[in-house]
């Protein structure tokens, strides 16, 4: 087990007394009261929300990544399209007397793979511009080869599309006039989230208390260097029988980066920012998923967990090249074993996503679960192109997927293949009946996004599957995700509709779902003053019976704190993702406090 994984292993302590949960619950209530104290000062003056710029970005993907990070902090935000103009050194042709003549020159040049555009200089005078940079003589020579002799030096303004992220920051009063950024350079910040969760569990009703703490230093810049650091602590106390206490420490983005011209080098721990909306994560093999709680649309829309990386980025005029090497494997954050959110139900002998098999069920109930994590990570390359209002991506990645796949131990597979029954095989076996494996594979993903549309298709060489006779095999997988997002004219209502398809191409009879088809829908609305946000998310199976409903509501209580209430409802057949949690519903109340 590598050093990175050792740092992130769960720290589990069994709670032997019922009083432990009561103490944690009382501590949570006291923390809530303490965090609410600033309202005494804020109530004297009216609370307003101010639009604060969070930066301008060349691509829509970069702007959406920033917006996801804001939302992970419980803040509202939106993206605005901009048209930017910048001076460009050019070679000019002309002037010519009419627009049609200038447009014909531009068309002829583009047919010869020469970029060009026209501009009006005066009445009935038009000039054609060809970008030259520092290679003016070379451009003039090429134009003369093409038959254009009247080339000269010039300068022009060139328009390009940009995207601006706006965040809505609570201000203490209308008298406040400073428009500073939410995260001042180099400052240390902390976010504390407390959540009380009531669940309808396999053994009856259950209550849990979750504390989540982020401590981070935001963008300390020294000349061409940028330093960032932070840690995240999660603590869960549950009243399940037997009661359990779970604590986990993980990194927030923590790195040093150096920027020179169009190049950027980064070393440390960071997210890839290539979020794949495919539920498998195969659109980017290096994306580290977060399965600490129940599966929901929230985890699908997150920004992924940080991974260790060495990164090189190059931003050209039209393309962005981004290469990531993950030297140490980082597995997904998992819920504690024997809790409701864990993908293996050892009480009923089930694995999320697999059909129930009686032999496998007996082995799961009687056996243990081991881990077979690899030492090495993977490599990924993404090429992005901004084309008018759309951003196109090609992502090639190779490595182990962060989510484990649970397989039967090889020795047990051999014993069952020889006709030995499950009980006898277990009695003659010492070790873990199930192992968590992380299949290495290559994936190629093509995606395109605009202000309203998102499209992604991914092809994976080796997707793990379990055959009917409980053997571990791999299969070629194809996945597709399409989403349409629309803001209604009032800008208070957002609607997002999506479809997702997945197909495993294998001739074997398998316990996994050979094909998956789902429809998703999101509606959200905010109040005029943006203090209230409410909505509903849903996913429904198109080929199998499964349904997930997630109504939620958020209130900006004061400039220091958000309050959130949400309900998660699960229905479906046992082999489906949400049917695995059939009628194990959750009601949660959360508060999020900010400390700058």
XYZ file of C-alpha atoms in Angstrom, residues 6-558:
553
model
C -1.827 5.362 3.796
C -2.376 9.062 4.378
C -5.982 8.777 3.208
C -7.002 5.483 4.846
C -10.060 5.600 7.038
C -9.580 5.951 10.766
C -12.305 3.833 12.314
C -13.127 3.620 15.995
C -15.998 1.480 17.271
C -18.440 3.372 19.499
C -19.367 1.108 22.374
C -21.731 3.422 24.261
C -24.980 4.974 23.165
C -23.944 8.183 24.910
C -21.249 8.886 22.306
C -23.815 9.725 19.657
C -25.739 11.959 22.070
C -22.580 13.893 22.908
C -21.751 14.452 19.249
C -25.319 15.583 18.537
C -25.177 18.064 21.434
C -21.824 19.340 20.147
C -23.364 19.876 16.739
C -26.241 21.910 18.175
C -23.846 24.034 20.218
C -21.705 24.643 17.122
C -24.799 25.690 15.200
C -25.775 28.182 17.912
C -22.223 29.508 18.103
C -22.000 29.917 14.324
C -25.287 31.840 14.374
C -23.984 34.509 16.758
C -22.874 36.913 13.979
C -26.551 37.479 13.127
C -26.762 39.763 16.140
C -24.434 42.164 14.347
C -25.792 41.568 10.854
C -29.409 42.097 11.856
C -28.794 45.785 12.562
C -28.436 46.492 8.841
C -30.101 44.928 5.813
C -28.344 41.918 4.288
C -27.780 42.200 0.540
C -26.003 40.018 -2.015
C -23.435 41.730 -4.254
C -22.306 40.479 -7.681
C -18.524 40.042 -7.516
C -16.374 39.148 -10.530
C -14.488 35.863 -10.133
C -12.389 36.227 -13.270
C -12.540 35.970 -17.053
C -11.769 32.721 -18.878
C -10.903 31.828 -22.477
C -13.064 28.679 -22.568
C -16.489 27.805 -21.257
C -15.048 24.685 -19.606
C -12.689 26.784 -17.437
C -15.551 29.109 -16.451
C -17.777 26.173 -15.498
C -14.978 24.672 -13.391
C -14.738 27.942 -11.416
C -18.529 27.995 -11.040
C -18.534 24.412 -9.673
C -15.903 25.383 -7.104
C -18.053 28.340 -5.981
C -21.103 26.107 -5.634
C -19.105 23.566 -3.617
C -18.637 26.410 -1.114
C -22.397 26.993 -1.017
C -22.284 30.211 -3.064
C -24.521 31.241 -5.957
C -22.946 32.186 -9.262
C -23.490 32.453 -13.006
C -21.568 32.758 -16.286
C -21.751 35.720 -18.656
C -20.541 35.665 -22.269
C -18.179 38.462 -23.345
C -16.720 39.676 -26.616
C -13.142 40.831 -26.057
C -10.959 42.837 -28.443
C -7.176 42.766 -28.411
C -4.498 44.354 -30.664
C -2.876 41.954 -33.132
C 0.226 42.513 -35.313
C -0.875 41.840 -38.908
C 0.089 41.996 -42.560
C -2.477 43.983 -44.562
C -3.760 43.751 -48.138
C -5.570 46.657 -49.738
C -7.362 48.882 -49.460
C -10.055 47.737 -51.890
C -13.137 49.691 -52.877
C -15.993 47.438 -51.765
C -16.819 44.831 -49.120
C -17.432 41.984 -51.586
C -13.923 42.292 -52.981
C -12.425 42.167 -49.466
C -14.547 39.144 -48.549
C -13.433 37.348 -51.739
C -9.777 37.857 -50.755
C -10.500 36.503 -47.282
C -12.254 33.455 -48.765
C -9.371 32.741 -51.168
C -6.803 33.016 -48.379
C -8.743 30.668 -46.109
C -8.958 28.112 -48.935
C -5.124 28.219 -48.916
C -5.043 27.660 -45.144
C -4.254 31.327 -44.384
C -6.267 32.901 -41.571
C -7.667 36.350 -42.479
C -10.442 38.849 -41.806
C -11.571 42.155 -43.254
C -12.229 45.570 -41.659
C -13.593 48.898 -42.849
C -11.066 51.753 -42.847
C -13.095 54.597 -44.378
C -16.024 55.109 -46.720
C -15.772 52.498 -49.497
C -12.313 51.416 -48.295
C -11.695 47.940 -46.872
C -8.487 46.261 -45.702
C -7.756 42.544 -45.270
C -5.720 41.511 -42.174
C -3.523 38.408 -41.834
C -2.122 37.684 -38.331
C 1.664 37.658 -38.361
C 3.038 37.910 -34.818
C 6.830 38.149 -35.087
C 6.976 36.422 -38.489
C 5.962 39.378 -40.685
C 8.535 38.704 -43.436
C 7.526 35.043 -43.661
C 3.831 35.944 -44.020
C 4.598 38.550 -46.709
C 6.671 35.967 -48.649
C 3.829 33.443 -48.544
C 1.320 36.056 -49.752
C 3.561 36.909 -52.702
C 3.711 33.213 -53.631
C -0.105 33.265 -53.662
C -0.075 36.275 -55.999
C -0.593 39.159 -53.552
C 2.127 41.774 -54.098
C 0.703 44.779 -52.203
C 1.236 43.411 -48.683
C 2.256 45.767 -45.892
C 2.622 45.978 -42.127
C -0.323 46.908 -39.944
C -2.146 46.415 -36.674
C -5.732 45.425 -36.030
C -8.111 44.672 -33.187
C -9.296 41.064 -33.132
C -12.464 39.937 -31.370
C -12.659 36.674 -29.424
C -15.164 35.052 -27.116
C -14.526 35.096 -23.358
C -16.520 34.042 -20.322
C -16.927 35.906 -17.042
C -17.910 34.221 -13.767
C -20.044 36.264 -11.371
C -20.463 35.205 -7.723
C -23.084 36.539 -5.350
C -21.326 37.469 -2.119
C -23.243 38.492 1.028
C -22.419 42.054 2.136
C -22.948 43.350 5.637
C -24.824 46.471 4.565
C -25.660 48.753 1.660
C -23.025 51.164 2.954
C -20.259 48.724 2.052
C -18.627 50.016 -1.142
C -15.544 47.851 -1.486
C -15.835 45.296 -4.310
C -13.060 42.913 -3.324
C -12.859 39.271 -4.379
C -14.419 36.586 -2.216
C -11.021 35.014 -1.578
C -8.336 37.618 -1.027
C -4.859 36.611 -2.160
C -2.889 34.636 0.378
C -5.573 34.630 3.112
C -6.486 31.544 5.129
C -10.147 30.517 5.015
C -12.266 27.864 6.679
C -15.647 26.343 5.878
C -17.483 24.197 8.412
C -20.500 22.092 7.471
C -22.658 20.216 9.949
C -25.315 17.809 8.677
C -27.935 15.804 10.569
C -29.177 12.871 8.466
C -32.240 10.729 9.206
C -32.322 7.473 7.174
C -34.678 4.553 6.735
C -31.991 1.856 6.978
C -31.927 -1.904 6.460
C -32.297 -2.388 10.216
C -34.830 0.385 10.846
C -34.506 4.117 11.389
C -31.026 5.568 11.699
C -29.652 8.999 12.548
C -26.200 10.300 11.642
C -24.265 13.463 12.345
C -21.641 14.542 9.829
C -19.067 17.309 10.311
C -17.089 18.552 7.321
C -14.248 21.081 7.746
C -12.225 22.767 4.967
C -9.165 24.826 5.879
C -7.355 26.377 2.914
C -5.058 29.178 1.818
C -6.212 30.764 -1.428
C -3.850 31.646 -4.292
C -0.705 33.111 -2.726
C 1.137 34.587 -5.737
C 4.836 35.436 -5.822
C 5.895 36.743 -9.261
C 5.295 33.810 -11.653
C 4.630 31.345 -8.828
C 1.274 30.425 -7.284
C 0.984 28.478 -4.026
C -2.207 26.844 -2.783
C -2.857 24.539 0.171
C -5.652 23.030 2.214
C -6.987 20.013 4.086
C -10.435 18.501 4.543
C -11.694 16.612 7.594
C -14.879 14.511 7.672
C -16.333 12.988 10.822
C -19.425 10.764 10.944
C -21.204 9.495 14.043
C -24.054 7.049 13.388
C -26.690 5.485 15.611
C -26.808 2.305 13.488
C -26.503 -0.952 15.411
C -23.677 -1.439 16.107
C -22.946 2.282 16.380
C -19.866 3.444 14.512
C -17.606 6.466 14.403
C -15.735 7.298 11.192
C -13.061 9.965 10.675
C -11.227 10.775 7.450
C -8.545 13.298 6.472
C -8.010 14.283 2.843
C -6.233 16.998 0.880
C -7.852 19.960 -0.782
C -5.958 21.312 -3.839
C -2.380 21.900 -2.584
C 0.284 22.698 -5.138
C 2.963 25.009 -6.482
C 2.611 26.214 -10.074
C 4.896 28.267 -12.323
C 3.608 30.260 -15.297
C 5.777 31.616 -18.107
C 4.127 32.999 -21.217
C 1.736 30.373 -22.582
C 3.206 27.577 -20.457
C 2.199 26.459 -16.954
C 3.852 23.783 -14.803
C 2.226 22.404 -11.663
C 3.340 19.924 -9.006
C 1.300 18.789 -6.012
C -2.298 17.752 -5.422
C -5.127 19.131 -7.565
C -8.282 18.232 -9.473
C -7.985 17.718 -13.210
C -10.849 20.191 -13.928
C -11.845 17.843 -16.776
C -15.060 16.822 -15.098
C -16.778 13.943 -16.878
C -20.556 13.762 -16.483
C -20.535 10.039 -17.230
C -21.499 8.256 -14.019
C -18.695 5.695 -14.522
C -16.032 8.392 -14.726
C -14.559 6.783 -17.872
C -14.529 10.130 -19.677
C -11.399 10.821 -17.616
C -9.734 7.788 -16.006
C -7.804 10.047 -13.617
C -10.918 11.654 -12.124
C -11.102 10.629 -8.464
C -14.719 10.189 -7.444
C -16.247 10.840 -4.035
C -18.464 8.032 -2.693
C -18.381 9.076 0.943
C -22.184 9.359 1.075
C -25.143 7.899 -0.805
C -25.081 8.051 -4.631
C -26.861 11.170 -5.858
C -26.776 13.781 -8.564
C -24.738 15.991 -6.220
C -21.727 13.678 -6.521
C -22.146 13.514 -10.309
C -22.079 17.305 -10.549
C -19.097 17.765 -8.238
C -15.558 18.661 -9.228
C -13.906 15.396 -8.170
C -11.387 14.815 -5.423
C -7.742 15.963 -5.778
C -5.064 13.572 -7.012
C -1.270 13.758 -6.904
C 0.015 15.105 -10.207
C 2.694 16.646 -12.348
C 1.014 18.848 -14.944
C 2.016 20.794 -18.048
C -0.362 23.156 -19.856
C 0.169 25.117 -23.051
C -2.352 27.676 -24.321
C -2.026 28.507 -27.999
C -4.079 30.868 -30.116
C -6.741 28.253 -30.823
C -5.852 25.101 -28.863
C -5.161 24.299 -25.215
C -2.926 21.293 -24.442
C -3.157 19.815 -20.952
C -1.060 16.809 -19.821
C -1.308 15.156 -16.400
C 0.843 12.416 -14.905
C -0.515 10.816 -11.738
C 2.554 9.113 -10.175
C 0.769 7.647 -7.118
C -2.654 6.011 -7.394
C -5.463 7.748 -5.494
C -8.549 5.619 -4.890
C -12.035 7.091 -4.534
C -13.237 8.200 -1.122
C -15.439 5.385 0.153
C -18.048 5.127 2.862
C -17.256 2.976 5.877
C -17.789 -0.780 5.473
C -21.166 -2.065 6.744
C -22.809 1.369 6.399
C -25.733 2.114 4.093
C -23.659 4.067 1.590
C -21.107 1.269 1.007
C -21.533 -0.556 -2.338
C -21.413 -4.008 -0.676
C -24.321 -5.125 1.517
C -22.750 -7.849 3.650
C -25.998 -8.464 5.519
C -28.004 -9.442 2.416
C -25.052 -10.523 0.257
C -25.418 -7.926 -2.514
C -23.092 -5.762 -4.595
C -24.375 -2.524 -6.079
C -24.884 -2.861 -9.833
C -24.900 -6.713 -9.932
C -27.818 -9.117 -10.134
C -28.280 -11.129 -6.970
C -26.612 -14.570 -7.201
C -27.281 -17.084 -4.378
C -23.741 -18.529 -4.364
C -22.107 -15.092 -4.409
C -24.499 -13.928 -1.664
C -23.379 -16.711 0.713
C -19.722 -15.865 0.079
C -20.314 -12.144 0.708
C -22.177 -12.745 3.985
C -19.589 -15.174 5.365
C -16.397 -13.654 3.923
C -14.300 -10.497 4.308
C -13.398 -7.700 1.898
C -9.768 -6.980 0.973
C -8.078 -4.277 -1.082
C -5.777 -4.790 -4.051
C -4.890 -1.177 -4.839
C -2.125 -0.569 -7.419
C 0.904 1.548 -6.584
C 1.008 3.548 -9.805
C -1.490 6.013 -11.219
C -1.951 6.959 -14.840
C -1.419 9.467 -17.621
C -3.897 11.697 -19.446
C -3.847 14.242 -22.281
C -6.614 16.656 -23.240
C -6.674 18.898 -26.290
C -9.305 21.654 -26.204
C -10.409 24.016 -28.932
C -12.571 27.095 -28.580
C -14.735 27.362 -31.704
C -16.983 30.416 -31.560
C -19.304 29.769 -28.572
C -18.466 26.044 -28.308
C -15.564 24.307 -26.596
C -14.459 20.963 -28.034
C -12.330 18.422 -26.146
C -10.468 15.238 -26.990
C -9.337 13.353 -23.877
C -7.083 10.293 -23.947
C -6.273 8.653 -20.618
C -4.766 5.437 -19.308
C -4.770 4.217 -15.732
C -6.822 2.556 -13.003
C -10.312 3.886 -12.331
C -10.662 5.357 -8.840
C -13.866 3.428 -8.033
C -13.121 -0.160 -6.926
C -14.757 -3.151 -8.586
C -15.528 -6.028 -6.226
C -14.488 -9.486 -7.459
C -14.398 -12.948 -5.965
C -10.991 -14.151 -4.781
C -9.179 -16.171 -7.465
C -8.821 -19.258 -5.237
C -12.559 -19.303 -4.581
C -13.225 -18.913 -8.311
C -11.098 -22.016 -9.008
C -12.801 -24.037 -6.251
C -16.280 -23.184 -7.548
C -15.194 -24.023 -11.124
C -14.223 -27.516 -9.866
C -17.732 -28.067 -8.488
C -17.026 -27.342 -4.790
C -20.015 -25.776 -3.004
C -19.716 -22.317 -1.432
C -19.644 -23.445 2.227
C -16.934 -26.063 1.603
C -14.890 -23.619 -0.458
C -14.975 -21.070 2.376
C -14.084 -23.623 5.055
C -10.946 -24.629 3.092
C -9.973 -21.027 2.375
C -8.179 -18.392 4.434
C -8.178 -14.806 3.249
C -10.553 -12.224 1.851
C -13.517 -13.598 -0.109
C -13.905 -10.326 -2.031
C -11.186 -8.042 -3.344
C -11.385 -4.443 -4.487
C -9.636 -4.219 -7.855
C -8.916 -1.128 -9.928
C -8.767 -2.184 -13.572
C -6.120 -0.462 -15.702
C -7.528 0.555 -19.050
C -7.330 3.128 -21.793
C -10.194 5.493 -22.563
C -10.874 7.964 -25.351
C -13.519 10.646 -24.807
C -14.910 13.281 -27.166
C -16.939 16.128 -25.704
C -18.355 19.478 -26.715
C -20.048 22.135 -24.617
C -21.722 25.464 -25.185
C -23.850 27.762 -23.064
C -26.815 25.370 -23.393
C -25.547 22.004 -24.654
C -23.141 19.386 -23.298
C -22.245 16.257 -25.268
C -19.817 13.489 -24.302
C -19.046 10.051 -25.716
C -16.390 7.715 -24.278
C -14.864 4.420 -25.381
C -13.157 2.189 -22.810
C -10.972 -0.774 -23.707
C -11.330 -2.880 -20.543
C -14.369 -2.459 -18.299
C -14.558 -5.050 -15.462
C -17.496 -7.496 -15.433
C -18.508 -10.611 -13.454
C -19.722 -13.631 -15.423
C -22.626 -15.854 -14.402
C -20.149 -18.456 -13.058
C -18.490 -15.668 -10.959
C -15.344 -15.221 -13.073
C -13.710 -11.801 -13.426
C -13.495 -10.632 -17.053
C -13.247 -7.355 -18.975
C -15.407 -5.899 -21.722
C -15.292 -3.027 -24.227
C -17.626 -0.230 -23.103
C -19.314 2.642 -24.944
C -20.961 5.522 -23.079
C -22.911 8.607 -24.137
C -24.158 11.644 -22.197
C -26.194 14.554 -23.619
C -27.536 17.501 -21.604
C -29.519 20.595 -22.524
C -29.606 23.496 -20.063
C -31.869 26.521 -20.357
C -32.376 29.673 -18.303
C -35.847 31.111 -18.623
C -36.122 34.850 -19.495
C -36.576 35.918 -15.883
C -33.212 34.218 -15.050
C -34.822 32.927 -11.888
C -35.579 29.439 -13.219
C -33.016 26.942 -14.518
C -33.927 23.715 -16.295
C -31.443 20.991 -17.283
C -32.466 17.774 -19.064
C -30.088 14.893 -19.771
C -29.933 11.356 -21.160
C -27.207 8.817 -20.462
C -26.510 5.509 -22.213
C -23.955 2.776 -21.493
C -23.327 -0.524 -23.267
C -20.975 -3.439 -22.508
C -19.936 -5.396 -25.592
C -19.327 -8.966 -24.437
C -20.587 -12.398 -25.496
C -20.396 -13.683 -21.915
C -23.497 -13.968 -19.729
C -22.781 -11.475 -16.955
C -24.268 -10.316 -13.651
C -23.584 -6.669 -14.536
C -26.106 -4.576 -16.445
C -25.249 -5.083 -20.105
C -26.909 -1.796 -21.057
C -28.026 1.241 -19.071
C -30.287 4.098 -20.128
C -31.355 6.955 -17.848
C -33.129 10.282 -18.131
C -32.273 13.138 -15.762
C -34.021 16.401 -14.976
C -33.147 19.398 -12.811
C -35.317 22.394 -11.956
C -33.986 25.151 -9.701
C -35.205 28.661 -8.884
C -33.886 31.507 -6.776
C -35.641 34.432 -5.136
C -35.326 38.036 -6.262
C -32.718 38.802 -3.582
C -30.959 35.426 -4.236
C -31.124 34.430 -0.591
C -33.467 31.502 -1.334
C -32.650 28.676 -3.757
C -34.907 25.668 -4.199
C -35.284 22.915 -6.754
C -35.630 19.216 -7.570
C -33.307 16.728 -9.239
C -34.452 13.395 -10.644
C -33.063 10.403 -12.511
C -35.290 7.698 -13.951
C -34.317 4.437 -15.647
C -35.406 3.967 -19.257
C -34.512 0.261 -19.580
C -34.864 -0.836 -15.935
C -37.161 0.323 -13.167
C -35.185 2.799 -11.044
C -35.948 6.255 -9.724
C -34.050 8.841 -7.711
C -35.732 12.043 -6.451
C -33.855 14.835 -4.702
C -35.798 17.982 -3.684
C -33.660 20.610 -1.918
C -33.819 24.130 -0.498
C -31.036 26.554 0.532
C -31.281 29.806 2.484
C -28.566 32.468 2.862
C -29.109 33.041 6.600
C -26.545 35.807 6.999
